[in-house]
mmCIF file of C-alpha atoms and ligand atoms in Angstrom:
data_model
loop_
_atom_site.group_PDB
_atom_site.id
_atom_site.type_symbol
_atom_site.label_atom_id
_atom_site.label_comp_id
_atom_site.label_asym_id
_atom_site.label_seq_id
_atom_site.Cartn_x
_atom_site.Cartn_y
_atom_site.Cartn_z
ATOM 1 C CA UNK L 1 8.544 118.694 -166.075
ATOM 2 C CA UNK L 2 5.764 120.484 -163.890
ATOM 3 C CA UNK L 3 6.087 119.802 -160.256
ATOM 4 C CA UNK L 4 2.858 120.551 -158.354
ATOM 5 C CA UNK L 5 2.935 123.165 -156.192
ATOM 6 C CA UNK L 6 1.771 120.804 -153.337
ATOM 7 C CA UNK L 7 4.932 118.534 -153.684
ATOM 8 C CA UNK L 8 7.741 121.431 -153.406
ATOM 9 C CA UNK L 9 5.860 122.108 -150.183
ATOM 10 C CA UNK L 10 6.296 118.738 -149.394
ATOM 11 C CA UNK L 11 10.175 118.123 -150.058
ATOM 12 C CA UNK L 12 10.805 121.437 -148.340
ATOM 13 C CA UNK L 13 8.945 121.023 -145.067
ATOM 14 C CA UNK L 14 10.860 117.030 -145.390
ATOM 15 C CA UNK L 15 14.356 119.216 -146.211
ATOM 16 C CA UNK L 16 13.231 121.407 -143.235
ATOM 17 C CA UNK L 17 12.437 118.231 -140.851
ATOM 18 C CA UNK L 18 15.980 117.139 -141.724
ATOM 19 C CA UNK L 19 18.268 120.243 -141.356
ATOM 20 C CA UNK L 20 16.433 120.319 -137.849
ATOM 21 C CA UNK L 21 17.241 116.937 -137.210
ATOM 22 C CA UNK L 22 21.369 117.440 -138.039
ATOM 23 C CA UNK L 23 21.149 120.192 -135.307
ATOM 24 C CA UNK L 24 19.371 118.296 -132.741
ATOM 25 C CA UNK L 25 19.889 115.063 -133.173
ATOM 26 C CA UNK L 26 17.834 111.865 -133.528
ATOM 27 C CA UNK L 27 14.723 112.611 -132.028
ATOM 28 C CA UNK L 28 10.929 111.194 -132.244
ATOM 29 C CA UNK L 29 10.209 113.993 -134.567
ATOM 30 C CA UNK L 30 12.012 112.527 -137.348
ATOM 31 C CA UNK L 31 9.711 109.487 -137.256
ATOM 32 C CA UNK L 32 6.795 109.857 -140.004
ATOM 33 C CA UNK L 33 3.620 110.859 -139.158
ATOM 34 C CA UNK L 34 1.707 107.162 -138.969
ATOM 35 C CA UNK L 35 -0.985 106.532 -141.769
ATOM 36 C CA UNK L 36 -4.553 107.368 -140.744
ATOM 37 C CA UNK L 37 -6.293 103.581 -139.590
ATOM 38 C CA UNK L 38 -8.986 102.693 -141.767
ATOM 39 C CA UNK L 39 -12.008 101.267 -140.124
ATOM 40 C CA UNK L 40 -14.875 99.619 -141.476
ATOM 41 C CA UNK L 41 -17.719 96.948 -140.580
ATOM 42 C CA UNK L 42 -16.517 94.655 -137.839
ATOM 43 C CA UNK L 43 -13.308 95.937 -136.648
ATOM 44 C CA UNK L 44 -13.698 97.178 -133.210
ATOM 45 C CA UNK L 45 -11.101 98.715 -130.528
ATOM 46 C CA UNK L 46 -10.521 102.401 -128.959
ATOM 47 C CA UNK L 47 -10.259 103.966 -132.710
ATOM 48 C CA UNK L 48 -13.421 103.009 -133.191
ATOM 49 C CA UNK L 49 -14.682 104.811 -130.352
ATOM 50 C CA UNK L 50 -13.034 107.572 -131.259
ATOM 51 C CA UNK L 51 -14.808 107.514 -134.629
ATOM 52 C CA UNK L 52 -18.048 107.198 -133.350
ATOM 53 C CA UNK L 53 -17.549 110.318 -130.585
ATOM 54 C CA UNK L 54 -16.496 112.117 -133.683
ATOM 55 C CA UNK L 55 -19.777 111.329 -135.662
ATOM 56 C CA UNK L 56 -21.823 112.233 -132.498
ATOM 57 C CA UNK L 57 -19.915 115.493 -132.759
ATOM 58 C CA UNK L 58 -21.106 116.091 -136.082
ATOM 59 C CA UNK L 59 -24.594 115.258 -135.745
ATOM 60 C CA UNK L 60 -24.627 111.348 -136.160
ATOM 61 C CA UNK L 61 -26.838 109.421 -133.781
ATOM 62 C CA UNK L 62 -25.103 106.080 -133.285
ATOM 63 C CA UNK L 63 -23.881 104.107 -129.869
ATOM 64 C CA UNK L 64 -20.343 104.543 -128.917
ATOM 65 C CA UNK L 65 -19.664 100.636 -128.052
ATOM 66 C CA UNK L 66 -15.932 100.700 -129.889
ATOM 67 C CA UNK L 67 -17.826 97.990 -132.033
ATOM 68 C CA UNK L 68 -18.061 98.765 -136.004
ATOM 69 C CA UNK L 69 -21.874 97.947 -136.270
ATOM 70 C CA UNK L 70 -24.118 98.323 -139.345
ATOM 71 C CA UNK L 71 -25.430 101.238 -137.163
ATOM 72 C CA UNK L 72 -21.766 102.605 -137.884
ATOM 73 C CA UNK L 73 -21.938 102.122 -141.382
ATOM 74 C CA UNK L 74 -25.291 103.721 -141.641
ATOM 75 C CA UNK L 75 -23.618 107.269 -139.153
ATOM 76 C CA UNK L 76 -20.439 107.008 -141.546
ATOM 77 C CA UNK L 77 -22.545 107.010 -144.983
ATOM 78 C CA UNK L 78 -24.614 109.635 -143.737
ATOM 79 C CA UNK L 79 -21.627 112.191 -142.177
ATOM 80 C CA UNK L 80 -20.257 111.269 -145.805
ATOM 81 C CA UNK L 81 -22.753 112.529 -148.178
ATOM 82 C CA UNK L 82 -22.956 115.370 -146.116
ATOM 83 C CA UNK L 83 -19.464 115.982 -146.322
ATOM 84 C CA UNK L 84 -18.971 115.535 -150.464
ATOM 85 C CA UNK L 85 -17.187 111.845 -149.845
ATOM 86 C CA UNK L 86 -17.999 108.567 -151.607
ATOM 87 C CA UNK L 87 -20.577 107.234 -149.054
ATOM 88 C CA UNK L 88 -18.863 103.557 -148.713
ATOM 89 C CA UNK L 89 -19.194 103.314 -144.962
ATOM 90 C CA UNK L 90 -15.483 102.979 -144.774
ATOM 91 C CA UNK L 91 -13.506 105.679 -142.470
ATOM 92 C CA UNK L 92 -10.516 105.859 -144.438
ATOM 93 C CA UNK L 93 -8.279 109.065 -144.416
ATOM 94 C CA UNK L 94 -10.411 111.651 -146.515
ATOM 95 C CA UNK L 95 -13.407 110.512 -144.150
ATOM 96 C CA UNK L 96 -10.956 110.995 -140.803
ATOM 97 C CA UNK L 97 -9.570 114.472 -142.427
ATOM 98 C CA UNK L 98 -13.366 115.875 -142.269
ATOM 99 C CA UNK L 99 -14.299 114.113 -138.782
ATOM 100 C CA UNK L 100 -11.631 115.032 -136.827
ATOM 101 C CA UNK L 101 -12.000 119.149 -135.594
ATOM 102 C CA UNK L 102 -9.452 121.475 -133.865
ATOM 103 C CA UNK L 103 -9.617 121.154 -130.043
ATOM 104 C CA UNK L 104 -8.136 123.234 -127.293
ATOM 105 C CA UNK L 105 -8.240 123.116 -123.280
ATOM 106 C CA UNK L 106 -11.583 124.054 -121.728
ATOM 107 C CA UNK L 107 -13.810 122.316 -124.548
ATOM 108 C CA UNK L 108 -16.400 120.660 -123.576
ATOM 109 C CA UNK L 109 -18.042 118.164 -126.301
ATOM 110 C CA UNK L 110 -18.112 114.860 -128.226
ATOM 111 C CA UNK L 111 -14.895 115.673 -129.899
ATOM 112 C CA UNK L 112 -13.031 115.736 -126.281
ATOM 113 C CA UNK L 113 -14.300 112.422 -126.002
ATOM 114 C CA UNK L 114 -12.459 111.057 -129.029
ATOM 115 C CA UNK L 115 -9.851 112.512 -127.514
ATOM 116 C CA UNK L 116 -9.648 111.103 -124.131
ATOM 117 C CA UNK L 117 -10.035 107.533 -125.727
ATOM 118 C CA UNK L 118 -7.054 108.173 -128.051
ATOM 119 C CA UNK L 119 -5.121 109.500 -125.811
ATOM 120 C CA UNK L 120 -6.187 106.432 -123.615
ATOM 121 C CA UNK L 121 -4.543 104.241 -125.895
ATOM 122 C CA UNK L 122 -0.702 105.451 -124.790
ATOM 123 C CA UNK L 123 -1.685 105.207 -120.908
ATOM 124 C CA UNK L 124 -2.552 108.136 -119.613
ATOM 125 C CA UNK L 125 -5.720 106.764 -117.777
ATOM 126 C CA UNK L 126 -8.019 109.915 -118.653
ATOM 127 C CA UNK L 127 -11.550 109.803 -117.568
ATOM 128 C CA UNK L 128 -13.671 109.762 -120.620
ATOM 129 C CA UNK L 129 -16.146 112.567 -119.877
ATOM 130 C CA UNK L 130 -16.109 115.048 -123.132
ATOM 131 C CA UNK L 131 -14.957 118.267 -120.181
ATOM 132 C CA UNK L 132 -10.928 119.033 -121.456
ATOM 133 C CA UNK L 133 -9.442 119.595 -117.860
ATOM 134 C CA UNK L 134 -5.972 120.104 -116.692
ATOM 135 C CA UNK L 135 -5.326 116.214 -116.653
ATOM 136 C CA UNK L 136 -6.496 116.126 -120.773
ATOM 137 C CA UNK L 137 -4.000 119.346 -120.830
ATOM 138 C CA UNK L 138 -1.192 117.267 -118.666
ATOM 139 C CA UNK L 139 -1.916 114.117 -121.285
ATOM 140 C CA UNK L 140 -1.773 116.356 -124.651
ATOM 141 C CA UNK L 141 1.353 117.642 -123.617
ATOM 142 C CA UNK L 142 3.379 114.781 -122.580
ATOM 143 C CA UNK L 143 2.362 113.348 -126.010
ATOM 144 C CA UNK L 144 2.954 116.171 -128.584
ATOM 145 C CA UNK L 145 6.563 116.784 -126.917
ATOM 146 C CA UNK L 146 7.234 113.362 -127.226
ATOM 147 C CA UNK L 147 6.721 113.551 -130.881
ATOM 148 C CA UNK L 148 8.153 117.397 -131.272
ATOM 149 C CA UNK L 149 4.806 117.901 -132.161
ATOM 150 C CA UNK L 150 4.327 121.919 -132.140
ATOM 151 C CA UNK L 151 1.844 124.244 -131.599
ATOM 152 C CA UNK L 152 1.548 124.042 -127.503
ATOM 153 C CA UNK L 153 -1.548 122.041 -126.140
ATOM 154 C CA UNK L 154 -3.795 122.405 -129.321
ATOM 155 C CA UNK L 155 -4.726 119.403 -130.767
ATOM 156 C CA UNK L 156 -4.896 120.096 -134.771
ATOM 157 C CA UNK L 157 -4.952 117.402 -137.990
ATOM 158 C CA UNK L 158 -1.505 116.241 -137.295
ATOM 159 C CA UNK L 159 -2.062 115.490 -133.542
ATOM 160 C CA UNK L 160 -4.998 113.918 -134.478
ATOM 161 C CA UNK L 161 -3.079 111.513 -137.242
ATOM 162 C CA UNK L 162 -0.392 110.798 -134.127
ATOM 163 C CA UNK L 163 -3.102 109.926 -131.819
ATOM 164 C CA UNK L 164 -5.440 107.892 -134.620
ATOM 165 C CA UNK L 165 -2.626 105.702 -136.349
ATOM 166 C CA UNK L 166 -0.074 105.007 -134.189
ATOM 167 C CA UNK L 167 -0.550 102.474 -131.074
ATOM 168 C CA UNK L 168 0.963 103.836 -128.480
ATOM 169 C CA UNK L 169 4.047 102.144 -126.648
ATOM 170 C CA UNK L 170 2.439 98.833 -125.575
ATOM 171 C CA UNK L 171 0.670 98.519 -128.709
ATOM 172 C CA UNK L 172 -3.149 98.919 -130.367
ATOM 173 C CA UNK L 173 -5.478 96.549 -128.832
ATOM 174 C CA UNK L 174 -8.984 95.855 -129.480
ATOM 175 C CA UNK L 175 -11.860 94.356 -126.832
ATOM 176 C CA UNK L 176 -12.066 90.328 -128.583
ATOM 177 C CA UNK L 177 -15.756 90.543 -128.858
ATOM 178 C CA UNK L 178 -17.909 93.336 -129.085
ATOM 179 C CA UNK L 179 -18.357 95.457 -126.243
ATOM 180 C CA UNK L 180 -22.186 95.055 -126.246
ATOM 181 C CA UNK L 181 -22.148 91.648 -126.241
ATOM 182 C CA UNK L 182 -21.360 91.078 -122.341
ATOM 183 C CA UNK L 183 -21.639 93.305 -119.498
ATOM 184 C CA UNK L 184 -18.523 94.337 -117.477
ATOM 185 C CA UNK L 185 -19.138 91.908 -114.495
ATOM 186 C CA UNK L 186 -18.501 89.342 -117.147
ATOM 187 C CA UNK L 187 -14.998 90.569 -117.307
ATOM 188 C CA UNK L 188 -13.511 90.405 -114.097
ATOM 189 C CA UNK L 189 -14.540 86.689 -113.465
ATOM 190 C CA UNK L 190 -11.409 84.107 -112.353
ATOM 191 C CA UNK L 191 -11.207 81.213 -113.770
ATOM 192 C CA UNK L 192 -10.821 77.197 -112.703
ATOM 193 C CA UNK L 193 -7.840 75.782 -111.920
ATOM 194 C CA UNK L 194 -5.564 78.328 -113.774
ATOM 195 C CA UNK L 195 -4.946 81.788 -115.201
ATOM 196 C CA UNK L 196 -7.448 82.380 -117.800
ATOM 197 C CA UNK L 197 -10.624 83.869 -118.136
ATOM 198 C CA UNK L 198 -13.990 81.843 -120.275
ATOM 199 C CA UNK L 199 -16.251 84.901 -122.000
ATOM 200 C CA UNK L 200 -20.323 82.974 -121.764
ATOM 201 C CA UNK L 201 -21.107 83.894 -125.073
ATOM 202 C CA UNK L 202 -23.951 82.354 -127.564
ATOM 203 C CA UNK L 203 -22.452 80.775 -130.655
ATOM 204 C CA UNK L 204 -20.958 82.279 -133.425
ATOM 205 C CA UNK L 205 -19.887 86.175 -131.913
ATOM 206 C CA UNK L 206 -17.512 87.751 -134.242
ATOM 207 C CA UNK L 207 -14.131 87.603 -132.140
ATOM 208 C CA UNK L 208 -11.871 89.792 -132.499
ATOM 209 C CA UNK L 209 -8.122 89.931 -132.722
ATOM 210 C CA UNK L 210 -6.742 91.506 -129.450
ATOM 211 C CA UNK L 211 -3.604 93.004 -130.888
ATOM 212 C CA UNK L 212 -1.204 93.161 -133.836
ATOM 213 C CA UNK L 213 0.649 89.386 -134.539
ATOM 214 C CA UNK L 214 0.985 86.450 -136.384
ATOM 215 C CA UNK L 215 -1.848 83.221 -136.004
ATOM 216 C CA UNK L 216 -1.314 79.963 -135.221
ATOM 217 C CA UNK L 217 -3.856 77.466 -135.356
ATOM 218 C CA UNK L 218 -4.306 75.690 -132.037
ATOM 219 C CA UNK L 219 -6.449 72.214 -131.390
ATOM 220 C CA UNK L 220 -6.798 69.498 -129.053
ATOM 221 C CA UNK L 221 -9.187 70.417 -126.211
ATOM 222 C CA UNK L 222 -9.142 73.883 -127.361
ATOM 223 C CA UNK L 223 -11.502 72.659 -130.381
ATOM 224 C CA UNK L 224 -11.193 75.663 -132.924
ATOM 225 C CA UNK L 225 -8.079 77.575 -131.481
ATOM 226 C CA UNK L 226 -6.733 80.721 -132.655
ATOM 227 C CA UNK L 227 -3.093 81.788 -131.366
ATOM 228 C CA UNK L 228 -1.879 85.163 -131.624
ATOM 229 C CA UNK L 229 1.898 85.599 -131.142
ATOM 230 C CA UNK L 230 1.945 89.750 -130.672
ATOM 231 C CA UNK L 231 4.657 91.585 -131.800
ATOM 232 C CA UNK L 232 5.932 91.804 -127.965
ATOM 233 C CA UNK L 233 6.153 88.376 -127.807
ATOM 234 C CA UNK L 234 2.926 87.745 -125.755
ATOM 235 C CA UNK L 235 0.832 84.633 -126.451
ATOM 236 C CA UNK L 236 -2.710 84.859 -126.995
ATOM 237 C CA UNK L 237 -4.974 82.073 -126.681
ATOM 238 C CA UNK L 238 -8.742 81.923 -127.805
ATOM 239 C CA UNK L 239 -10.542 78.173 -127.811
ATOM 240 C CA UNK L 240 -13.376 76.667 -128.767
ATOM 241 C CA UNK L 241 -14.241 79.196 -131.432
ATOM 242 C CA UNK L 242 -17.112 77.531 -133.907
ATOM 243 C CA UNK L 243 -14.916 78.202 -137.174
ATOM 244 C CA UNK L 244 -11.571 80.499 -137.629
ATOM 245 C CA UNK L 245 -11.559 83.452 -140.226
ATOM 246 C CA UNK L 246 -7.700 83.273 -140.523
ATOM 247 C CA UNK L 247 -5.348 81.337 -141.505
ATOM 248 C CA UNK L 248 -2.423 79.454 -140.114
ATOM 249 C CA UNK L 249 0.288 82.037 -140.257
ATOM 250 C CA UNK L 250 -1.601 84.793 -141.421
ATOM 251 C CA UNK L 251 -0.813 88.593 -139.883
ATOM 252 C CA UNK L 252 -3.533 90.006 -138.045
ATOM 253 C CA UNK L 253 -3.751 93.720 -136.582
ATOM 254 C CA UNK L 254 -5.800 94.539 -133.416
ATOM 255 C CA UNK L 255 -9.629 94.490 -134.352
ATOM 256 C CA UNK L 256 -9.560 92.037 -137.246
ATOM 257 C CA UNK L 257 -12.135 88.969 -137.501
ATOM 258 C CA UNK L 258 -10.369 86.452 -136.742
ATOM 259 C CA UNK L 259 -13.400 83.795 -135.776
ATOM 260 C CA UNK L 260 -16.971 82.967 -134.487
ATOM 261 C CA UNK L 261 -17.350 81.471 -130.842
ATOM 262 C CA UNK L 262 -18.517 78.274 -130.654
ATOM 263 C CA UNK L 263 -18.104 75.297 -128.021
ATOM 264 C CA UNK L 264 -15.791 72.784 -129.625
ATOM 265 C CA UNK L 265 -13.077 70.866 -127.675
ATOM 266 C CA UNK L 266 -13.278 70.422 -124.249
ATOM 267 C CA UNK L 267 -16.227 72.554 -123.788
ATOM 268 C CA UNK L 268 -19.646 72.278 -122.137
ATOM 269 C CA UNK L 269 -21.457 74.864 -123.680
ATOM 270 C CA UNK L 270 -20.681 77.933 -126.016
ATOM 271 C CA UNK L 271 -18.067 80.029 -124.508
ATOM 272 C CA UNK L 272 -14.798 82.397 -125.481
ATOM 273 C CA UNK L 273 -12.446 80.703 -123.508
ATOM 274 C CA UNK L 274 -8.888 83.317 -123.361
ATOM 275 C CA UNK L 275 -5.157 82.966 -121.838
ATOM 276 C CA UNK L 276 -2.538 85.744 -122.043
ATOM 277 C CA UNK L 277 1.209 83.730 -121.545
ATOM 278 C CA UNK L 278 4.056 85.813 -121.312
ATOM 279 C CA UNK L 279 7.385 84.242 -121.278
ATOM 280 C CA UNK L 280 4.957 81.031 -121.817
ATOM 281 C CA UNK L 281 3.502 81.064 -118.407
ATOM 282 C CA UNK L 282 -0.153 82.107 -118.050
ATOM 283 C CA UNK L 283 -1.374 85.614 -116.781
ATOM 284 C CA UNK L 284 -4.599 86.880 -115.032
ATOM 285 C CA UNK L 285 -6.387 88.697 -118.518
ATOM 286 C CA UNK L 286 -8.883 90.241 -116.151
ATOM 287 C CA UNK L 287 -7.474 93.877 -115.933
ATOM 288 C CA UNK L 288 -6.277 93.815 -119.655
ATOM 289 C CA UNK L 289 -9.931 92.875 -120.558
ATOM 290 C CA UNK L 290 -11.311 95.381 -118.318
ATOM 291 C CA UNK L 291 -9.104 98.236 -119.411
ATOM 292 C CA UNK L 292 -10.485 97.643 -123.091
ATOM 293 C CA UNK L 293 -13.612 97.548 -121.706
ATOM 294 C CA UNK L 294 -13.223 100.866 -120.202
ATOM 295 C CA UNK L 295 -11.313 102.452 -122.726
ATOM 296 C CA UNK L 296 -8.886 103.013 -120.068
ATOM 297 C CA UNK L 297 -5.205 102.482 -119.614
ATOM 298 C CA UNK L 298 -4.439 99.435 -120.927
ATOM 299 C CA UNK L 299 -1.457 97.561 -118.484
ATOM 300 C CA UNK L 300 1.787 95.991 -120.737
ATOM 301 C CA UNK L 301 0.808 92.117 -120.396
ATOM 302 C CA UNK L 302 4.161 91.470 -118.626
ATOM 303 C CA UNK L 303 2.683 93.681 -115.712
ATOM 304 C CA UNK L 304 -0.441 91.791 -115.584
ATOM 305 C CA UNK L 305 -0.738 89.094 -112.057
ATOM 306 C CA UNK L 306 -0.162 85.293 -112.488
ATOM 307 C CA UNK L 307 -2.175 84.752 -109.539
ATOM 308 C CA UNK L 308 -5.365 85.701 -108.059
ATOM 309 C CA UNK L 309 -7.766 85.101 -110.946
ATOM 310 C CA UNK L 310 -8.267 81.328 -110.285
ATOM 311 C CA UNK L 311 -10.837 79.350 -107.877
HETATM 312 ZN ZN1 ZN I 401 -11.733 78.064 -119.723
#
């Protein structure tokens, strides 16, 4: 039997990972690296971002909104047929192997910017501004040497595959509608009566699933609900959506379709109405929203206030 060349490699550097891991003991660096994401047209969230920073690096001319656009598609197909890929639009691992680039402190580009929203995605709060400073440095760092990642503070392929497919500690998230459809001030708005936030939308906006869970169909005088039950237990609640795209039980990841907005229930006029309940009791979304928005830190949902966003 031939065994390609490629493989041995493979079983050795696995043999290697696991003599190292007798001496030292259990440590993050035994985990395997996390599968690239794949993105296509209309997932949205921080990966996205990255994605489109990346394109920008390379050339593309697209907006970096986080949203998957048919603008997106057309950068991707483009930056693919340059690059010797199938031009399908999709950003799947061959496409992410030839977008991402070797970085190291004091760059100054489009690239940093993918970056700094990746590395956004685990906390660190980074100011998204393409200039690699000691705080992008201090950030790198902390996250390779959680993850026995080697090589000091250069980010290469496999820091790249860390940053791009895994979700950091609280979890991927993803803005629930696209981030060109309202303007920030939109965002930190409180609410009547209790904590919750209503999005003024038109009719039929994709929505968005905010994180990773399982849906449950909600009704009454939430018309159209979608539930997501996250993996960390927190309850999300969208209402009076115009028609779902998911079913009853179905398992969602952060970014996926999961329906149009709409205005049925107990609605007067075409809005995304949203709750965040952890431990079943309702929490101000405000800052959670915002920090997707931002592309900034996102707070763990149990942190977030459960008063102060009402009138
Ligand atoms: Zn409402």
């Amino acid at each position: 039997m031939r065994i390609p060349l490629r493989r041995v490699a493979g079983v050795l550097a696995a043999l290697a990972l696991t003599i190292a891991g007798v001496l030292t003991g259990p440590t993050a660096a035994q985990a395997a690296t996390p599968a690239w994401p794949t993105l296509s047209g209309g997932t949205s969230g921080p990966n996205v971002a990255s994605a489109q920073f990346l394109l920008r690096h390379h050339g593309g001319t697209l907006t970096v909104d986080g949203a998957f656009t048919a603008g997106t598609t057309t950068a991707v197909r483009t930056f693919q047929a340059a690059n010797g890929l199938t031009a399908d639009g999709v950003v799947g691992s061959l496409t992410w192997a030839r977008l991402v680039v070797t970085l190291d402190a004091g760059a100054n580009n489009n690239a940093v910017r993918a970056l700094q929203t990746a590395l956004n995605k685990y906390g660190y709060g980074l100011t998204v501004d393409g200039a690699w400073g000691a705080a992008t440095t201090n950030a790198v760092t902390s996250f390779k040497t959680a993850r026995g990642l080697t090589g000091g503070a250069t980010v290469g392929a496999t820091t790249w595959q860390w940053l791009l497919g895994d979700g950091g500690g609280g979890g991927t998230y993803a803005l629930v509608i696209g981030r060109s459809v309202l303007p920030r001030t939109e965002y930190d708005d409180p609410h009547h009566d209790y904590p919750a936030i209503d999005l003024p939308t038109n009719s039929g906006v994709t929505t968005y699933a905010i994180t990773a869970g399982t849906v449950g169909h909600a009704g009454g005088g939430c018309g159209y609900g979608i539930g997501i039950t996250a993996d960390d237990g927190t309850y999300y609640l969208y209402c009076h959506l115009s028609s779902r795209a998911v079913a009853d039980g179905a398992r969602v990841v952060a970014g996926q379709v999961i329906g149009y907005t709409g205005s049925t229930g107990n609605s007067t006029g075409p809005h995304l109405h949203l709750e965040v309940r952890v431990g079943g009791a309702n929490r101000c979304p405000q800052n959670l929203l915002l920090a997707l928005y931002d592309g900034s830190a996102v707070p763990a949902p149990a942190t977030l206030p459960s008063t102060g966003c009402t009138y």
